[in-house]
């Protein structure tokens, strides 16, 4: 796949693909990231994969960026596979009921559909995690039913509780930590997407697929309690 | 273990090291010291590894009671620091004895001060770093800014110094002499019109009051976009200069989010990040474009100059148990005297 590698500053290099949101480009990016981590981890400081580019951090006191670009170029040119063979699906239980679906009624009204219909449309797809960014573990998802696209709230909330599942424009996502935001909140998951004290602090990775599963408020509380017990 | 107590917290103090690297793909910000050079100098002054955990104070410093002897250093900003009421210099190693109180007031020059302590502050290491990352409430002291009554630990002093090293003026001048802030263009320069780039290079920008560890916001002549200020979200760096739709620059700082959706005109060079980070709201900045090669050469110069100074230092180390204490009476006063064999 065609890409461009460029030194953009005294601390970073970019690998750029055509500027679009596509599963093919995104899959390619994941293969490249994996390869760079395998072969060049001792020469890079950090790596940020996104929709259509990869930022690679380097230390110019240790590494010559032109040489690093050449090495990266060698790795990238050998990668052609798109890596879609085995979909890794992460099921996220979501309670769409009160008191979690803060904007559920509004969103149903905007689209003139029933709550059941909205839940069906929202739980049906397998959403590709294109990238993680913004806050710890925040997944940028693709694949929402276009008929659910909803404008952001005019007045952003100053605090959206962790685990909240929402819609903003044609995007859907889940907040790993409490943060301010203007997303329309339709439910909440009892799972902790981000827990710094866990071996793997961030639950979801780019390249995985998310599938939401509707649960009752009782089920939500049961899962939440069992997680509390596990964490002591 | 030694300890210090925050008697009165400053305006905004957090515990930081160099930063939390390698987790940005998971959305974890790097955090770490805003002014990496003053942070490093503070550690060198007390003979620490360069990445040991320090306190970063903002605009007004903390009042701290030392409950054990130690060596400390204050760098970056002079916040009118006093130990037991006596004025002390920044950029120099200082002895503190059990019971000593460090006081500070508002900075008159730079924005950020760093306080190192011999052996580094002892706090939990989360994902490879002790740095406070406020939005995720992790690292540092309980993932938050310091508050009145907080107790911080540091290793018992085993080795002391007979000398008190001082940062050379050459280094301070090199890092903080007033000048334009240099940046290199990235890969999105063509997202701006020629006129827009011209505006950016020839205008004076004022740092806004809502600037923080995440980003410094500027106001000034609006930078014109070729089309608009939005891009498909992608990774950003320390010093990335975002220009959103309103044409007003935002420079991404230590607690920046890992990805952003605004066009970037370039990135501030590492050698000028300390100078920029030390600017307070309402101060003005002008930007100057340089090549990446220039940026790298400047950063190498900064680091080699500091290394040279560090290698030339004589700490006059001695083991604490070689110290003998006497109580002497003189003119009806009692003095506690330390005798050190060097």
PDB file of C-alpha atoms in Angstrom, chain B residues 102-236:
ATOM      1  CA  UNK B 102      10.993  26.133  52.871  1.00  0.00           C
ATOM      2  CA  UNK B 103       8.770  29.060  52.026  1.00  0.00           C
ATOM      3  CA  UNK B 104       8.007  30.506  48.664  1.00  0.00           C
ATOM      4  CA  UNK B 105       6.014  33.254  47.134  1.00  0.00           C
ATOM      5  CA  UNK B 106       5.002  34.380  43.654  1.00  0.00           C
ATOM      6  CA  UNK B 107       7.545  34.004  40.878  1.00  0.00           C
ATOM      7  CA  UNK B 108       8.831  37.232  39.440  1.00  0.00           C
ATOM      8  CA  UNK B 109      10.265  35.768  36.258  1.00  0.00           C
ATOM      9  CA  UNK B 110       9.623  32.240  35.037  1.00  0.00           C
ATOM     10  CA  UNK B 111       6.429  30.250  35.566  1.00  0.00           C
ATOM     11  CA  UNK B 112       7.633  26.838  36.757  1.00  0.00           C
ATOM     12  CA  UNK B 113      10.021  25.794  39.515  1.00  0.00           C
ATOM     13  CA  UNK B 114      11.381  22.302  40.102  1.00  0.00           C
ATOM     14  CA  UNK B 115      12.384  21.000  43.493  1.00  0.00           C
ATOM     15  CA  UNK B 116      14.577  17.925  43.543  1.00  0.00           C
ATOM     16  CA  UNK B 117      15.529  16.015  46.641  1.00  0.00           C
ATOM     17  CA  UNK B 118      18.533  13.752  46.986  1.00  0.00           C
ATOM     18  CA  UNK B 119      17.443  10.229  45.983  1.00  0.00           C
ATOM     19  CA  UNK B 120      14.199  11.451  44.389  1.00  0.00           C
ATOM     20  CA  UNK B 121      10.688  11.526  45.838  1.00  0.00           C
ATOM     21  CA  UNK B 122       9.326   8.047  46.475  1.00  0.00           C
ATOM     22  CA  UNK B 123       5.924   7.592  44.839  1.00  0.00           C
ATOM     23  CA  UNK B 124       4.171   4.757  43.041  1.00  0.00           C
ATOM     24  CA  UNK B 125       5.400   3.918  39.602  1.00  0.00           C
ATOM     25  CA  UNK B 126       2.416   3.621  37.270  1.00  0.00           C
ATOM     26  CA  UNK B 127       3.065   2.292  33.784  1.00  0.00           C
ATOM     27  CA  UNK B 128       6.750   3.108  33.962  1.00  0.00           C
ATOM     28  CA  UNK B 129       6.567   6.609  35.407  1.00  0.00           C
ATOM     29  CA  UNK B 130       5.855   8.547  38.575  1.00  0.00           C
ATOM     30  CA  UNK B 131       4.436  11.545  36.682  1.00  0.00           C
ATOM     31  CA  UNK B 132       1.057  12.925  37.680  1.00  0.00           C
ATOM     32  CA  UNK B 133      -1.493  12.651  34.876  1.00  0.00           C
ATOM     33  CA  UNK B 134      -4.421  14.637  36.200  1.00  0.00           C
ATOM     34  CA  UNK B 135      -7.171  13.713  33.742  1.00  0.00           C
ATOM     35  CA  UNK B 136      -6.703  10.002  34.448  1.00  0.00           C
ATOM     36  CA  UNK B 137      -5.939  10.703  38.121  1.00  0.00           C
ATOM     37  CA  UNK B 138      -2.833   8.527  38.048  1.00  0.00           C
ATOM     38  CA  UNK B 139       0.787   8.894  39.151  1.00  0.00           C
ATOM     39  CA  UNK B 140       2.416  11.352  41.511  1.00  0.00           C
ATOM     40  CA  UNK B 141       0.649  11.833  44.836  1.00  0.00           C
ATOM     41  CA  UNK B 142      -2.776  10.156  44.552  1.00  0.00           C
ATOM     42  CA  UNK B 143      -2.990  11.277  40.929  1.00  0.00           C
ATOM     43  CA  UNK B 144      -3.659  14.885  41.897  1.00  0.00           C
ATOM     44  CA  UNK B 145      -2.018  18.215  42.627  1.00  0.00           C
ATOM     45  CA  UNK B 146      -0.412  18.641  46.032  1.00  0.00           C
ATOM     46  CA  UNK B 147      -2.614  19.824  48.895  1.00  0.00           C
ATOM     47  CA  UNK B 148      -2.088  21.116  52.423  1.00  0.00           C
ATOM     48  CA  UNK B 149      -0.951  18.350  54.753  1.00  0.00           C
ATOM     49  CA  UNK B 150       0.358  15.953  52.095  1.00  0.00           C
ATOM     50  CA  UNK B 151       3.300  13.858  53.239  1.00  0.00           C
ATOM     51  CA  UNK B 152       5.958  12.960  50.684  1.00  0.00           C
ATOM     52  CA  UNK B 153       8.738  10.435  51.218  1.00  0.00           C
ATOM     53  CA  UNK B 154      12.332  10.461  50.100  1.00  0.00           C
ATOM     54  CA  UNK B 155      15.274   8.179  50.850  1.00  0.00           C
ATOM     55  CA  UNK B 156      17.269   8.660  54.028  1.00  0.00           C
ATOM     56  CA  UNK B 157      20.333  10.784  53.313  1.00  0.00           C
ATOM     57  CA  UNK B 158      23.375   8.519  53.342  1.00  0.00           C
ATOM     58  CA  UNK B 159      25.792  10.583  51.317  1.00  0.00           C
ATOM     59  CA  UNK B 160      26.164  14.324  51.587  1.00  0.00           C
ATOM     60  CA  UNK B 161      28.334  16.910  49.860  1.00  0.00           C
ATOM     61  CA  UNK B 162      30.950  19.328  51.054  1.00  0.00           C
ATOM     62  CA  UNK B 163      30.441  21.462  47.950  1.00  0.00           C
ATOM     63  CA  UNK B 164      27.303  23.160  46.690  1.00  0.00           C
ATOM     64  CA  UNK B 165      27.372  23.038  42.898  1.00  0.00           C
ATOM     65  CA  UNK B 166      25.743  25.816  40.914  1.00  0.00           C
ATOM     66  CA  UNK B 167      24.325  25.843  37.396  1.00  0.00           C
ATOM     67  CA  UNK B 168      26.573  27.883  35.114  1.00  0.00           C
ATOM     68  CA  UNK B 169      25.212  31.161  33.772  1.00  0.00           C
ATOM     69  CA  UNK B 170      26.134  29.986  30.309  1.00  0.00           C
ATOM     70  CA  UNK B 171      23.509  27.243  30.582  1.00  0.00           C
ATOM     71  CA  UNK B 172      20.818  29.541  31.988  1.00  0.00           C
ATOM     72  CA  UNK B 173      21.463  32.055  29.197  1.00  0.00           C
ATOM     73  CA  UNK B 174      21.429  29.398  26.526  1.00  0.00           C
ATOM     74  CA  UNK B 175      18.055  28.047  27.671  1.00  0.00           C
ATOM     75  CA  UNK B 176      16.169  31.173  28.756  1.00  0.00           C
ATOM     76  CA  UNK B 177      17.633  34.166  26.904  1.00  0.00           C
ATOM     77  CA  UNK B 178      14.701  36.085  25.365  1.00  0.00           C
ATOM     78  CA  UNK B 179      14.215  35.210  21.708  1.00  0.00           C
ATOM     79  CA  UNK B 180      11.665  34.054  19.187  1.00  0.00           C
ATOM     80  CA  UNK B 181      10.295  30.550  19.671  1.00  0.00           C
ATOM     81  CA  UNK B 182      11.666  28.338  16.902  1.00  0.00           C
ATOM     82  CA  UNK B 183       9.578  25.675  15.214  1.00  0.00           C
ATOM     83  CA  UNK B 184       9.864  23.332  12.246  1.00  0.00           C
ATOM     84  CA  UNK B 185       7.113  22.885   9.663  1.00  0.00           C
ATOM     85  CA  UNK B 186       5.586  19.452   9.665  1.00  0.00           C
ATOM     86  CA  UNK B 187       3.632  17.718   6.943  1.00  0.00           C
ATOM     87  CA  UNK B 188       0.533  19.945   7.055  1.00  0.00           C
ATOM     88  CA  UNK B 189       2.007  23.300   5.980  1.00  0.00           C
ATOM     89  CA  UNK B 190      -0.030  23.188   2.764  1.00  0.00           C
ATOM     90  CA  UNK B 191      -3.210  23.191   4.851  1.00  0.00           C
ATOM     91  CA  UNK B 192      -2.524  26.927   5.263  1.00  0.00           C
ATOM     92  CA  UNK B 193      -2.477  29.704   2.690  1.00  0.00           C
ATOM     93  CA  UNK B 194       0.781  31.550   2.025  1.00  0.00           C
ATOM     94  CA  UNK B 195      -0.841  34.537   3.687  1.00  0.00           C
ATOM     95  CA  UNK B 196      -1.704  32.355   6.699  1.00  0.00           C
ATOM     96  CA  UNK B 197       1.911  31.205   7.100  1.00  0.00           C
ATOM     97  CA  UNK B 198       3.074  34.819   6.738  1.00  0.00           C
ATOM     98  CA  UNK B 199       0.660  35.914   9.426  1.00  0.00           C
ATOM     99  CA  UNK B 200       1.955  33.241  11.784  1.00  0.00           C
ATOM    100  CA  UNK B 201       5.596  34.267  11.227  1.00  0.00           C
ATOM    101  CA  UNK B 202       5.022  38.000  11.570  1.00  0.00           C
ATOM    102  CA  UNK B 203       2.519  38.361  14.390  1.00  0.00           C
ATOM    103  CA  UNK B 204       2.845  38.660  18.130  1.00  0.00           C
ATOM    104  CA  UNK B 205       0.805  36.081  20.037  1.00  0.00           C
ATOM    105  CA  UNK B 206      -0.348  36.422  23.641  1.00  0.00           C
ATOM    106  CA  UNK B 207      -0.608  33.411  25.953  1.00  0.00           C
ATOM    107  CA  UNK B 208      -4.173  33.037  27.193  1.00  0.00           C
ATOM    108  CA  UNK B 209      -5.239  32.542  30.804  1.00  0.00           C
ATOM    109  CA  UNK B 210      -6.753  29.107  30.141  1.00  0.00           C
ATOM    110  CA  UNK B 211      -3.332  27.713  29.193  1.00  0.00           C
ATOM    111  CA  UNK B 212      -2.311  24.739  31.281  1.00  0.00           C
ATOM    112  CA  UNK B 213      -0.177  21.592  31.308  1.00  0.00           C
ATOM    113  CA  UNK B 214      -2.231  20.254  28.412  1.00  0.00           C
ATOM    114  CA  UNK B 215      -1.723  23.160  26.039  1.00  0.00           C
ATOM    115  CA  UNK B 216      -0.789  26.830  25.757  1.00  0.00           C
ATOM    116  CA  UNK B 217      -3.454  28.807  23.951  1.00  0.00           C
ATOM    117  CA  UNK B 218      -2.541  31.961  22.077  1.00  0.00           C
ATOM    118  CA  UNK B 219      -4.459  34.896  20.720  1.00  0.00           C
ATOM    119  CA  UNK B 220      -3.320  37.156  17.918  1.00  0.00           C
ATOM    120  CA  UNK B 221      -3.804  37.554  14.172  1.00  0.00           C
ATOM    121  CA  UNK B 222      -5.756  34.581  12.863  1.00  0.00           C
ATOM    122  CA  UNK B 223      -3.806  32.151  10.690  1.00  0.00           C
ATOM    123  CA  UNK B 224      -5.663  31.518   7.438  1.00  0.00           C
ATOM    124  CA  UNK B 225      -6.385  27.952   6.380  1.00  0.00           C
ATOM    125  CA  UNK B 226      -6.396  26.757   2.784  1.00  0.00           C
ATOM    126  CA  UNK B 227      -9.768  25.104   3.416  1.00  0.00           C
ATOM    127  CA  UNK B 228     -10.534  24.544   7.085  1.00  0.00           C
ATOM    128  CA  UNK B 229      -8.970  23.719  10.440  1.00  0.00           C
ATOM    129  CA  UNK B 230     -10.156  20.135  10.754  1.00  0.00           C
ATOM    130  CA  UNK B 231      -8.274  16.980   9.840  1.00  0.00           C
ATOM    131  CA  UNK B 232      -8.898  13.290  10.425  1.00  0.00           C
ATOM    132  CA  UNK B 233      -7.637  12.760  13.998  1.00  0.00           C
ATOM    133  CA  UNK B 234      -3.999  11.778  14.281  1.00  0.00           C
ATOM    134  CA  UNK B 235      -1.101  11.658  16.726  1.00  0.00           C
ATOM    135  CA  UNK B 236       0.366  14.844  18.183  1.00  0.00           C
TER     136      UNK B 236
END
